[in-house]
Short mmCIF file of C-alpha atoms in Angstrom, two decimals:
data_model
loop_
_atom_site.label_atom_id
_atom_site.label_comp_id
_atom_site.label_asym_id
_atom_site.label_seq_id
_atom_site.Cartn_x
_atom_site.Cartn_y
_atom_site.Cartn_z
CA UNK A 4 32.00 84.45 116.36
CA UNK A 5 35.62 83.89 117.03
CA UNK A 6 38.50 85.33 116.55
CA UNK A 7 40.89 82.31 115.89
CA UNK A 8 44.54 81.93 116.98
CA UNK A 9 47.04 82.66 114.90
CA UNK A 10 49.60 79.96 114.60
CA UNK A 11 52.62 81.19 116.90
CA UNK A 12 50.06 83.50 118.99
CA UNK A 13 50.31 83.82 122.79
CA UNK A 14 47.33 81.52 124.12
CA UNK A 15 45.38 82.48 126.85
CA UNK A 16 45.49 81.14 130.00
CA UNK A 17 42.69 79.72 132.25
CA UNK A 18 44.59 80.90 135.27
CA UNK A 19 42.71 84.25 135.35
CA UNK A 20 45.59 86.01 137.83
CA UNK A 21 48.07 85.02 135.03
CA UNK A 22 45.91 86.86 132.09
CA UNK A 23 45.28 89.89 134.94
CA UNK A 24 49.41 90.23 135.15
CA UNK A 25 50.18 90.02 131.41
CA UNK A 26 47.26 92.94 130.37
CA UNK A 27 49.14 94.95 133.69
CA UNK A 28 52.29 94.52 132.27
CA UNK A 29 51.63 94.42 128.48
CA UNK A 30 49.71 98.02 129.62
CA UNK A 31 52.19 99.24 131.93
CA UNK A 32 51.66 103.39 131.93
CA UNK A 33 48.13 103.72 130.45
CA UNK A 34 46.74 105.75 132.55
CA UNK A 35 43.21 105.93 131.35
CA UNK A 36 43.28 101.89 130.72
CA UNK A 37 40.83 100.67 133.25
CA UNK A 38 40.63 96.65 134.90
CA UNK A 39 37.25 96.12 136.87
CA UNK A 40 37.23 92.66 138.87
CA UNK A 41 33.94 91.14 138.88
CA UNK A 42 32.86 88.08 140.73
CA UNK A 43 29.35 85.63 139.70
CA UNK A 44 28.30 82.34 140.04
CA UNK A 45 26.93 80.05 143.24
CA UNK A 46 28.34 81.95 145.97
CA UNK A 47 30.01 84.67 143.82
CA UNK A 48 32.55 81.73 143.63
CA UNK A 49 33.69 82.73 140.50
CA UNK A 50 35.72 85.97 139.31
CA UNK A 51 36.18 87.42 135.69
CA UNK A 52 36.99 90.95 135.00
CA UNK A 53 37.03 93.48 131.75
CA UNK A 54 39.17 95.61 130.48
CA UNK A 55 39.15 98.51 127.81
CA UNK A 56 40.36 102.45 127.74
CA UNK A 57 38.48 104.15 129.02
CA UNK A 58 39.03 107.22 126.69
CA UNK A 59 37.78 105.72 123.92
CA UNK A 60 35.33 103.55 124.61
CA UNK A 61 31.16 104.78 125.10
CA UNK A 62 28.61 104.12 128.15
CA UNK A 63 31.53 102.91 130.89
CA UNK A 64 28.64 102.61 133.16
CA UNK A 65 27.20 99.47 131.70
CA UNK A 66 27.81 96.69 132.70
CA UNK A 67 28.85 93.86 130.17
CA UNK A 68 28.89 90.78 132.83
CA UNK A 69 25.65 91.01 133.52
CA UNK A 70 24.12 91.39 129.87
CA UNK A 71 26.49 88.26 129.35
CA UNK A 72 24.85 86.07 132.10
CA UNK A 73 22.02 87.64 131.53
CA UNK A 74 21.91 85.31 127.52
CA UNK A 75 22.02 82.67 129.44
CA UNK A 76 18.75 82.82 131.66
CA UNK A 77 14.75 83.52 131.30
CA UNK A 78 14.12 86.03 133.48
CA UNK A 79 15.92 88.82 135.40
CA UNK A 80 19.48 87.24 135.92
CA UNK A 81 19.55 89.36 139.16
CA UNK A 82 23.01 88.96 141.52
CA UNK A 83 24.31 86.25 138.43
CA UNK A 84 24.46 83.12 141.43
CA UNK A 85 22.85 80.96 139.05
CA UNK A 86 24.40 81.04 136.38
CA UNK A 87 27.12 78.15 136.02
CA UNK A 88 30.87 78.44 134.22
CA UNK A 89 30.29 75.64 132.20
CA UNK A 90 27.21 76.77 131.17
CA UNK A 91 28.57 80.70 129.64
CA UNK A 92 31.81 78.99 128.08
CA UNK A 93 29.76 76.42 126.44
CA UNK A 94 27.29 79.22 124.89
CA UNK A 95 29.46 81.60 123.31
CA UNK A 96 31.52 78.75 122.04
CA UNK A 97 29.11 77.49 120.19
CA UNK A 98 27.32 80.70 118.87
CA UNK A 99 24.55 81.72 120.99
CA UNK A 100 22.35 84.17 120.22
CA UNK A 101 23.67 87.48 122.81
CA UNK A 102 21.84 90.23 123.61
CA UNK A 103 25.27 92.53 122.76
CA UNK A 104 27.51 90.91 119.84
CA UNK A 105 30.34 88.89 121.84
CA UNK A 106 33.08 87.89 119.15
CA UNK A 107 35.11 85.34 121.21
CA UNK A 108 38.71 85.21 121.68
CA UNK A 109 41.65 82.46 121.64
CA UNK A 110 44.32 84.54 121.56
CA UNK A 111 46.12 87.43 123.86
CA UNK A 112 47.34 89.44 121.10
CA UNK A 113 44.21 89.50 120.04
CA UNK A 114 42.93 90.33 123.41
CA UNK A 115 45.11 93.18 122.62
CA UNK A 116 45.02 94.08 119.55
CA UNK A 117 40.48 94.63 120.63
CA UNK A 118 41.54 97.20 123.45
CA UNK A 119 43.21 99.56 121.75
CA UNK A 120 40.02 99.11 118.93
CA UNK A 121 37.99 100.66 121.74
CA UNK A 122 37.06 97.03 122.68
CA UNK A 123 35.85 95.61 125.63
CA UNK A 124 37.38 92.34 126.41
CA UNK A 125 35.85 90.18 129.53
CA UNK A 126 38.18 87.74 131.18
CA UNK A 127 37.44 84.54 132.75
CA UNK A 128 39.20 82.63 135.58
CA UNK A 129 38.88 78.53 134.16
CA UNK A 130 38.41 79.41 130.67
CA UNK A 131 40.89 80.03 127.86
CA UNK A 132 39.00 82.74 126.11
CA UNK A 133 37.68 85.58 125.94
CA UNK A 134 35.20 87.71 124.80
CA UNK A 135 34.91 91.15 123.04
CA UNK A 136 32.22 93.56 122.94
CA UNK A 137 32.69 96.75 120.43
CA UNK A 138 32.32 99.77 122.87
CA UNK A 139 34.05 102.62 120.36
CA UNK A 140 32.40 106.19 121.20
CA UNK A 141 34.41 108.92 120.22
CA UNK A 142 33.17 112.33 119.33
CA UNK A 143 34.09 112.79 115.60
CA UNK A 144 33.49 115.22 113.09
CA UNK A 145 29.79 114.99 111.08
CA UNK A 146 29.22 115.42 107.85
CA UNK A 147 29.40 118.99 106.44
CA UNK A 148 29.78 120.67 103.11
CA UNK A 149 33.10 120.24 101.16
CA UNK A 150 36.24 122.45 102.26
CA UNK A 151 37.92 122.01 99.08
CA UNK A 152 35.82 121.62 96.68
CA UNK A 153 32.69 123.94 97.37
CA UNK A 154 30.46 123.49 93.99
CA UNK A 155 27.39 126.59 93.53
CA UNK A 156 25.14 123.83 92.60
CA UNK A 157 24.95 120.04 93.18
CA UNK A 158 25.70 117.98 96.31
CA UNK A 159 27.02 119.56 99.33
CA UNK A 160 27.85 116.43 101.24
CA UNK A 161 31.95 115.63 102.25
CA UNK A 162 33.50 112.56 103.64
CA UNK A 163 34.85 112.21 107.44
CA UNK A 164 37.39 110.74 109.16
CA UNK A 165 35.43 107.65 109.68
CA UNK A 166 35.86 104.83 107.21
CA UNK A 167 33.15 102.48 107.24
CA UNK A 168 30.63 106.32 107.02
CA UNK A 169 32.71 107.25 103.63
CA UNK A 170 31.99 103.78 102.13
CA UNK A 171 28.53 103.69 103.11
CA UNK A 172 27.92 107.46 101.88
CA UNK A 173 29.56 105.79 98.35
CA UNK A 174 27.22 102.39 98.66
CA UNK A 175 23.93 104.44 98.55
CA UNK A 176 24.58 106.15 95.65
CA UNK A 177 26.33 102.89 93.89
CA UNK A 178 23.99 100.36 94.64
CA UNK A 179 25.34 97.57 92.74
CA UNK A 180 27.24 94.05 93.69
CA UNK A 181 30.12 94.65 91.41
CA UNK A 182 30.89 97.58 92.94
CA UNK A 183 33.87 95.88 95.01
CA UNK A 184 35.51 97.54 98.32
CA UNK A 185 38.34 95.58 99.72
CA UNK A 186 40.55 95.79 103.29
CA UNK A 187 43.22 95.19 105.04
CA UNK A 188 45.65 96.86 107.81
CA UNK A 189 49.22 97.64 108.04
CA UNK A 190 50.93 95.62 110.46
CA UNK A 191 52.51 98.87 111.93
CA UNK A 192 52.19 100.91 115.91
CA UNK A 193 49.09 103.03 113.99
CA UNK A 194 47.50 99.25 112.48
CA UNK A 195 46.13 101.60 110.14
CA UNK A 196 42.93 100.21 108.29
CA UNK A 197 42.57 100.93 104.50
CA UNK A 198 40.09 100.00 102.28
CA UNK A 199 40.17 100.33 97.96
CA UNK A 200 37.64 99.88 95.91
CA UNK A 201 36.76 99.55 91.73
CA UNK A 202 33.62 98.54 89.37
CA UNK A 203 34.24 95.00 88.48
CA UNK A 204 34.30 94.69 84.82
CA UNK A 205 34.56 98.11 84.30
CA UNK A 206 37.46 98.75 85.81
CA UNK A 207 40.78 97.53 83.35
CA UNK A 208 41.81 94.53 84.65
CA UNK A 209 45.88 95.69 84.18
CA UNK A 210 45.82 98.53 85.79
CA UNK A 211 43.85 96.94 89.16
CA UNK A 212 46.65 94.07 88.86
CA UNK A 213 49.54 96.42 88.78
CA UNK A 214 47.27 98.64 91.58
CA UNK A 215 46.59 95.60 93.76
CA UNK A 216 50.58 94.37 93.53
CA UNK A 217 51.57 98.12 94.43
CA UNK A 218 49.28 98.34 97.45
CA UNK A 219 49.94 95.53 99.21
CA UNK A 220 53.72 96.07 99.13
CA UNK A 221 52.70 98.44 102.36
CA UNK A 222 52.75 95.42 104.09
CA UNK A 223 54.15 97.58 107.51
CA UNK A 224 55.25 101.29 107.54
CA UNK A 225 53.22 104.22 109.62
CA UNK A 226 50.20 105.51 107.29
CA UNK A 227 48.87 107.86 109.17
CA UNK A 228 46.80 110.04 105.52
CA UNK A 229 45.85 109.21 102.20
CA UNK A 230 48.49 111.15 100.81
CA UNK A 231 51.38 108.35 102.36
CA UNK A 232 50.00 105.75 99.87
CA UNK A 233 50.33 107.85 96.67
CA UNK A 234 54.10 107.93 96.83
CA UNK A 235 54.65 104.58 97.74
CA UNK A 236 52.03 103.28 94.19
CA UNK A 237 53.68 105.78 92.22
CA UNK A 238 55.87 105.61 89.58
CA UNK A 239 58.40 107.70 90.51
CA UNK A 240 58.10 110.44 93.75
CA UNK A 241 59.99 112.97 91.88
CA UNK A 242 57.85 113.90 89.13
CA UNK A 243 55.98 117.27 90.16
CA UNK A 244 53.46 116.25 87.56
CA UNK A 245 50.48 114.17 90.11
CA UNK A 246 49.50 111.36 88.46
CA UNK A 247 46.98 110.82 91.41
CA UNK A 248 43.68 112.76 92.43
CA UNK A 249 42.10 113.43 95.63
CA UNK A 250 38.71 114.82 96.39
CA UNK A 251 36.04 114.96 99.53
CA UNK A 252 33.35 114.47 97.18
CA UNK A 253 31.03 111.21 97.18
CA UNK A 254 29.82 111.99 94.20
CA UNK A 255 32.68 112.41 92.61
CA UNK A 256 34.69 109.44 93.64
CA UNK A 257 31.13 107.39 92.23
CA UNK A 258 31.48 109.35 89.18
CA UNK A 259 34.84 108.09 88.94
CA UNK A 260 34.61 104.58 89.71
CA UNK A 261 31.74 104.11 86.70
CA UNK A 262 34.90 105.39 84.84
CA UNK A 263 37.02 102.46 85.65
CA UNK A 264 39.06 104.30 88.34
CA UNK A 265 40.64 103.01 91.23
CA UNK A 266 39.69 104.52 94.83
CA UNK A 267 41.51 104.32 98.55
CA UNK A 268 40.88 105.20 101.34
CA UNK A 269 42.35 105.51 104.95
CA UNK A 270 40.52 105.32 107.49
CA UNK A 271 41.51 108.40 109.90
CA UNK A 272 41.45 110.60 107.35
CA UNK A 273 38.50 112.45 104.89
CA UNK A 274 40.61 112.53 101.78
CA UNK A 275 39.67 109.54 98.91
CA UNK A 276 42.10 108.98 96.58
CA UNK A 277 41.63 108.06 92.94
CA UNK A 278 44.23 106.99 90.99
CA UNK A 279 45.61 106.60 87.51
CA UNK A 280 45.34 110.55 86.66
CA UNK A 281 45.51 111.52 83.27
CA UNK A 282 46.04 114.92 82.83
CA UNK A 283 42.96 116.33 81.75
CA UNK A 284 40.96 114.81 84.33
CA UNK A 285 42.82 116.94 86.76
CA UNK A 286 42.09 120.16 84.73
CA UNK A 287 37.99 118.74 85.00
CA UNK A 288 35.79 119.27 88.44
CA UNK A 289 32.64 118.16 89.44
CA UNK A 290 30.97 121.30 88.38
CA UNK A 291 31.24 120.65 85.06
CA UNK A 292 28.55 118.31 85.05
CA UNK A 293 26.13 120.07 87.08
CA UNK A 294 26.21 123.16 84.49
CA UNK A 295 24.73 123.64 81.53
CA UNK A 296 26.88 122.20 78.38
CA UNK A 297 28.23 125.61 76.80
CA UNK A 298 28.93 127.54 80.36
CA UNK A 299 31.16 124.12 81.28
CA UNK A 300 32.87 123.60 78.32
CA UNK A 301 33.43 128.30 78.13
CA UNK A 302 34.96 127.51 81.86
CA UNK A 303 37.22 124.30 80.52
CA UNK A 304 38.89 126.31 78.60
CA UNK A 305 39.24 129.19 80.25
CA UNK A 306 41.48 126.83 82.84
CA UNK A 307 43.04 125.56 80.15
CA UNK A 308 43.83 128.95 79.11
CA UNK A 309 44.43 129.72 82.91
CA UNK A 310 46.83 126.63 82.92
CA UNK A 311 49.37 128.51 80.20
CA UNK A 312 49.28 132.25 81.97
CA UNK A 313 50.49 129.55 85.53
CA UNK A 314 52.40 128.64 83.19
CA UNK A 315 54.12 130.51 81.00
CA UNK A 316 53.18 134.10 81.80
CA UNK A 317 56.57 135.08 83.08
CA UNK A 318 58.58 133.02 80.76
CA UNK A 319 57.56 135.06 78.33
CA UNK A 320 58.07 138.11 79.52
CA UNK A 321 61.14 137.41 80.12
CA UNK A 322 61.84 136.39 76.75
CA UNK A 323 59.87 138.83 75.06
CA UNK A 324 61.53 141.94 77.62
CA UNK A 325 65.70 140.65 76.33
CA UNK A 326 65.34 138.80 73.83
CA UNK A 327 62.82 139.89 71.47
CA UNK A 328 61.79 143.40 71.50
CA UNK A 329 61.01 143.58 68.31
CA UNK A 330 57.58 141.38 68.61
CA UNK A 331 56.71 144.10 71.53
CA UNK A 332 54.30 146.65 69.26
CA UNK A 333 55.67 150.06 69.82
CA UNK A 334 53.92 151.81 72.05
CA UNK A 335 53.80 148.45 75.12
CA UNK A 336 57.18 148.72 74.39
CA UNK A 337 58.01 152.02 75.19
CA UNK A 338 55.61 151.47 78.20
CA UNK A 339 57.36 148.62 79.13
CA UNK A 340 60.84 150.35 79.01
CA UNK A 341 59.63 153.26 81.01
CA UNK A 342 58.79 151.21 84.32
CA UNK A 343 61.89 149.53 83.83
CA UNK A 344 63.93 152.74 83.72
CA UNK A 345 65.56 152.44 87.35
CA UNK A 346 65.57 149.00 87.84
CA UNK A 347 69.29 147.96 88.93
CA UNK A 348 68.43 143.57 88.09
CA UNK A 349 68.11 141.96 84.69
CA UNK A 350 64.39 141.08 83.74
CA UNK A 351 65.32 137.32 85.03
CA UNK A 352 66.48 138.20 88.93
CA UNK A 353 63.90 141.10 89.38
CA UNK A 354 60.75 138.21 88.32
CA UNK A 355 62.55 135.12 90.50
CA UNK A 356 62.75 138.55 93.82
CA UNK A 357 58.95 138.81 93.03
CA UNK A 358 58.26 135.35 92.49
CA UNK A 359 60.21 134.35 95.50
CA UNK A 360 57.89 137.48 97.78
CA UNK A 361 54.34 135.98 95.73
CA UNK A 362 55.26 132.51 96.75
CA UNK A 363 56.74 132.96 100.75
CA UNK A 364 52.62 135.56 101.24
CA UNK A 365 51.20 132.27 99.62
CA UNK A 366 52.66 130.01 101.95
CA UNK A 367 52.04 132.90 105.24
CA UNK A 368 48.51 132.83 104.05
CA UNK A 369 48.13 129.33 104.63
CA UNK A 370 50.34 128.72 107.46
CA UNK A 371 48.12 131.67 109.26
CA UNK A 372 45.15 131.47 111.29
CA UNK A 373 41.62 131.32 109.16
CA UNK A 374 40.52 134.69 110.23
CA UNK A 375 43.75 136.83 109.60
CA UNK A 376 45.54 134.78 107.03
CA UNK A 377 43.18 136.30 103.95
CA UNK A 378 43.65 139.62 105.25
CA UNK A 379 47.83 139.45 105.76
CA UNK A 380 48.00 137.76 102.47
CA UNK A 381 46.27 141.14 100.64
CA UNK A 382 47.99 143.11 102.89
CA UNK A 383 51.37 142.21 102.31
CA UNK A 384 50.79 141.32 97.99
CA UNK A 385 49.68 145.31 98.60
CA UNK A 386 52.28 146.65 100.63
CA UNK A 387 55.12 144.53 99.06
CA UNK A 388 54.18 145.60 95.46
CA UNK A 389 53.96 149.12 95.88
CA UNK A 390 56.66 149.14 97.71
CA UNK A 391 58.56 147.03 95.40
CA UNK A 392 57.89 150.06 92.66
CA UNK A 393 58.63 152.51 94.92
CA UNK A 394 61.92 151.53 96.00
CA UNK A 395 63.21 150.44 92.56
CA UNK A 396 63.02 147.20 92.70
CA UNK A 397 60.35 146.28 90.78
CA UNK A 398 58.57 147.20 87.43
CA UNK A 399 54.50 148.14 87.69
CA UNK A 400 54.64 145.26 84.91
CA UNK A 401 56.14 143.19 86.25
CA UNK A 402 53.76 143.21 89.54
CA UNK A 403 50.76 142.53 87.30
CA UNK A 404 52.48 139.48 85.27
CA UNK A 405 52.84 138.18 89.24
CA UNK A 406 49.99 138.68 90.18
CA UNK A 407 48.24 137.41 87.02
CA UNK A 408 49.95 134.69 87.42
CA UNK A 409 48.85 133.57 91.04
CA UNK A 410 45.25 134.28 90.01
CA UNK A 411 45.72 131.97 87.01
CA UNK A 412 47.17 129.13 89.33
CA UNK A 413 43.99 129.18 91.62
CA UNK A 414 41.72 128.64 88.84
CA UNK A 415 43.52 124.88 88.86
CA UNK A 416 41.03 122.47 89.62
CA UNK A 417 43.69 120.56 91.59
CA UNK A 418 45.84 121.38 94.44
CA UNK A 419 49.11 119.21 93.22
CA UNK A 420 48.15 120.32 89.81
CA UNK A 421 48.89 123.88 90.64
CA UNK A 422 51.92 122.63 92.70
CA UNK A 423 53.58 121.39 89.90
CA UNK A 424 53.12 124.46 87.95
CA UNK A 425 54.48 126.83 91.24
CA UNK A 426 57.46 124.16 90.54
CA UNK A 427 57.92 124.20 86.74
CA UNK A 428 57.78 127.64 86.45
CA UNK A 429 61.20 128.69 87.75
CA UNK A 430 63.06 126.29 85.36
CA UNK A 431 60.51 127.69 82.82
CA UNK A 432 61.84 131.16 83.07
CA UNK A 433 65.78 129.88 83.39
CA UNK A 434 65.61 128.46 80.06
CA UNK A 435 63.31 132.01 78.43
CA UNK A 436 67.01 133.64 80.31
CA UNK A 437 69.04 132.42 78.07
CA UNK A 438 68.05 131.58 74.52
CA UNK A 439 64.85 133.66 74.81
CA UNK A 440 61.81 132.40 72.82
CA UNK A 441 63.93 129.11 71.19
CA UNK A 442 64.84 128.20 74.90
CA UNK A 443 61.33 128.77 75.80
CA UNK A 444 60.36 126.54 72.47
CA UNK A 445 62.93 123.60 74.18
CA UNK A 446 61.38 123.81 77.35
CA UNK A 447 58.07 123.10 76.56
CA UNK A 448 58.95 121.07 73.85
CA UNK A 449 61.12 118.29 76.49
CA UNK A 450 57.71 118.70 79.05
CA UNK A 451 55.76 117.66 76.42
CA UNK A 452 57.88 114.80 75.74
CA UNK A 453 58.24 114.02 79.63
CA UNK A 454 54.52 113.69 79.19
CA UNK A 455 53.83 111.45 76.94
CA UNK A 456 56.20 109.22 78.43
CA UNK A 457 54.91 109.28 81.66
CA UNK A 458 52.13 106.14 82.77
CA UNK A 459 50.58 106.17 85.95
CA UNK A 460 49.83 102.37 86.88
CA UNK A 461 49.65 101.44 82.39
CA UNK A 462 47.33 104.41 81.40
CA UNK A 463 49.32 107.10 78.92
CA UNK A 464 48.87 110.33 81.37
CA UNK A 465 47.71 112.24 78.07
CA UNK A 466 45.27 109.98 76.50
CA UNK A 467 42.95 111.24 74.57
CA UNK A 468 45.87 113.36 73.49
CA UNK A 469 47.89 110.88 73.57
CA UNK A 470 47.89 107.84 71.37
CA UNK A 471 44.97 109.95 69.87
CA UNK A 472 41.14 109.20 71.25
CA UNK A 473 38.81 111.39 68.64
CA UNK A 474 35.86 109.68 70.75
CA UNK A 475 36.92 111.43 74.20
CA UNK A 476 37.98 114.17 72.92
CA UNK A 477 33.70 115.44 73.62
CA UNK A 478 34.76 115.46 77.77
CA UNK A 479 37.98 117.10 77.21
CA UNK A 480 38.23 120.39 75.77
CA UNK A 481 34.28 121.10 75.73
CA UNK A 482 32.08 119.26 77.40
CA UNK A 483 29.63 117.62 75.34
CA UNK A 484 25.65 117.34 76.06
CA UNK A 485 24.82 114.12 79.27
CA UNK A 486 23.14 112.79 76.67
CA UNK A 487 26.54 111.55 74.47
CA UNK A 488 28.43 111.07 77.25
CA UNK A 489 26.37 108.71 78.89
CA UNK A 490 25.95 106.77 76.05
CA UNK A 491 30.17 106.31 75.76
CA UNK A 492 31.22 103.16 75.22
CA UNK A 493 32.56 102.91 78.99
CA UNK A 494 29.26 103.38 80.31
CA UNK A 495 27.63 100.43 77.88
CA UNK A 496 27.35 97.90 80.88
CA UNK A 497 25.41 99.86 82.62
CA UNK A 498 22.31 100.53 80.64
CA UNK A 499 20.36 96.95 80.27
CA UNK A 500 20.82 95.14 76.80
CA UNK A 501 17.63 95.42 74.75
CA UNK A 502 15.84 92.16 74.64
CA UNK A 503 16.43 90.10 71.13
CA UNK A 504 13.27 88.96 69.10
CA UNK A 505 13.62 85.34 69.55
CA UNK A 506 13.61 83.47 66.24
CA UNK A 507 11.08 82.11 64.60
CA UNK A 508 10.13 78.61 63.73
CA UNK A 509 10.95 77.71 60.27
CA UNK A 510 7.92 76.23 58.28
#
């Protein structure tokens, strides 16, 4: 196998000392680089050296030069004194079958790149090429249960940081030649390898063309994680609503491929990016399809209620307690007035203070070490809530409202959607404080217009609500039985067509 030199790439020298000097100059001050000098051939009169990072390769004691020479011999090679360089060069240039897969390199830049990728590269005197053996052997995380998408029932296998293993986990589930995976590397210091996949014949050709146009703009730049790609391909980075989904579950990725989505993976990170995402899909969980229809539908409706609670509950409290007290039942109104007695702030300031405290506690719980994070969050919420009530800074009913709002945001299946609700909650509170219920309706109308106008990769964000598609509603607010979902038009291609009867010849 040959890796040809591109035009403009510097060729490998036939003088071994020149190649050695260039290697030492290129990898200067790299303490984990190993250069092993060796001799072979009649009278050990010919020289070679191998170069590799000992922090990347496995079996450092393995003699790749001896195996290279052994490929030319029918008996044990011994000291390698019976192999002449001309035989070795001709054997590998003509693609001889070798014990370990050897790649013939034509350019010095490719040799440097292979060393950085964890290969062992052999340079020979009198040969303007080099041999490269894959020897990468790093300790990597094993396949475990998903941490961000745990389920009670269903597959318990998550992606890891190795791109090829992630692709293998997808291919073992989607055994179709129409499942296409395309790879490319970003020209940067990191040389990050990116892969995107789709199901040919199922994905929308216009969406795929637009996605390829955007993804191939990433010809340079430091891509370290999948989320980098989200911001580089989305319509607007200032839009609080997510336009893609993330998952670490291979079963979810395969299900979305069958639905016509495009997935993106980056070597070195375990998250799979799914695009384009629509609002109804962000409200769905993989476990919806592993539970019975009635249970899954009730959970989905509960999530929708949680969405409105997380977005609007503090705003409704501010609007009712400030502008529309006549809408509150008398007994409840007296309880609210009694709890707010002695509070020195208006409702909007009181709500903003408590929401800020809650967000600080949530962020602190995430950043602290896991054994202490949850304990600090719970204790901190109890202490601050009780202290705020005793100090007369906040009313008990507002503490309950803030706690319910936070719990509702935790019910969102997608973390990036919950973050969007945390951001939008504050302008909703300001609209309610300025104009009451009328301001709240204006904010909701603006929000609805914004969502209706969003078209990630050309797809309507609110489909099947806008545009209205009644056929797809059976997998939106409720989860219809699987018999009807598997017969949906978007998956008709998965079933073999029924054989048509042959026409009978006319008499």
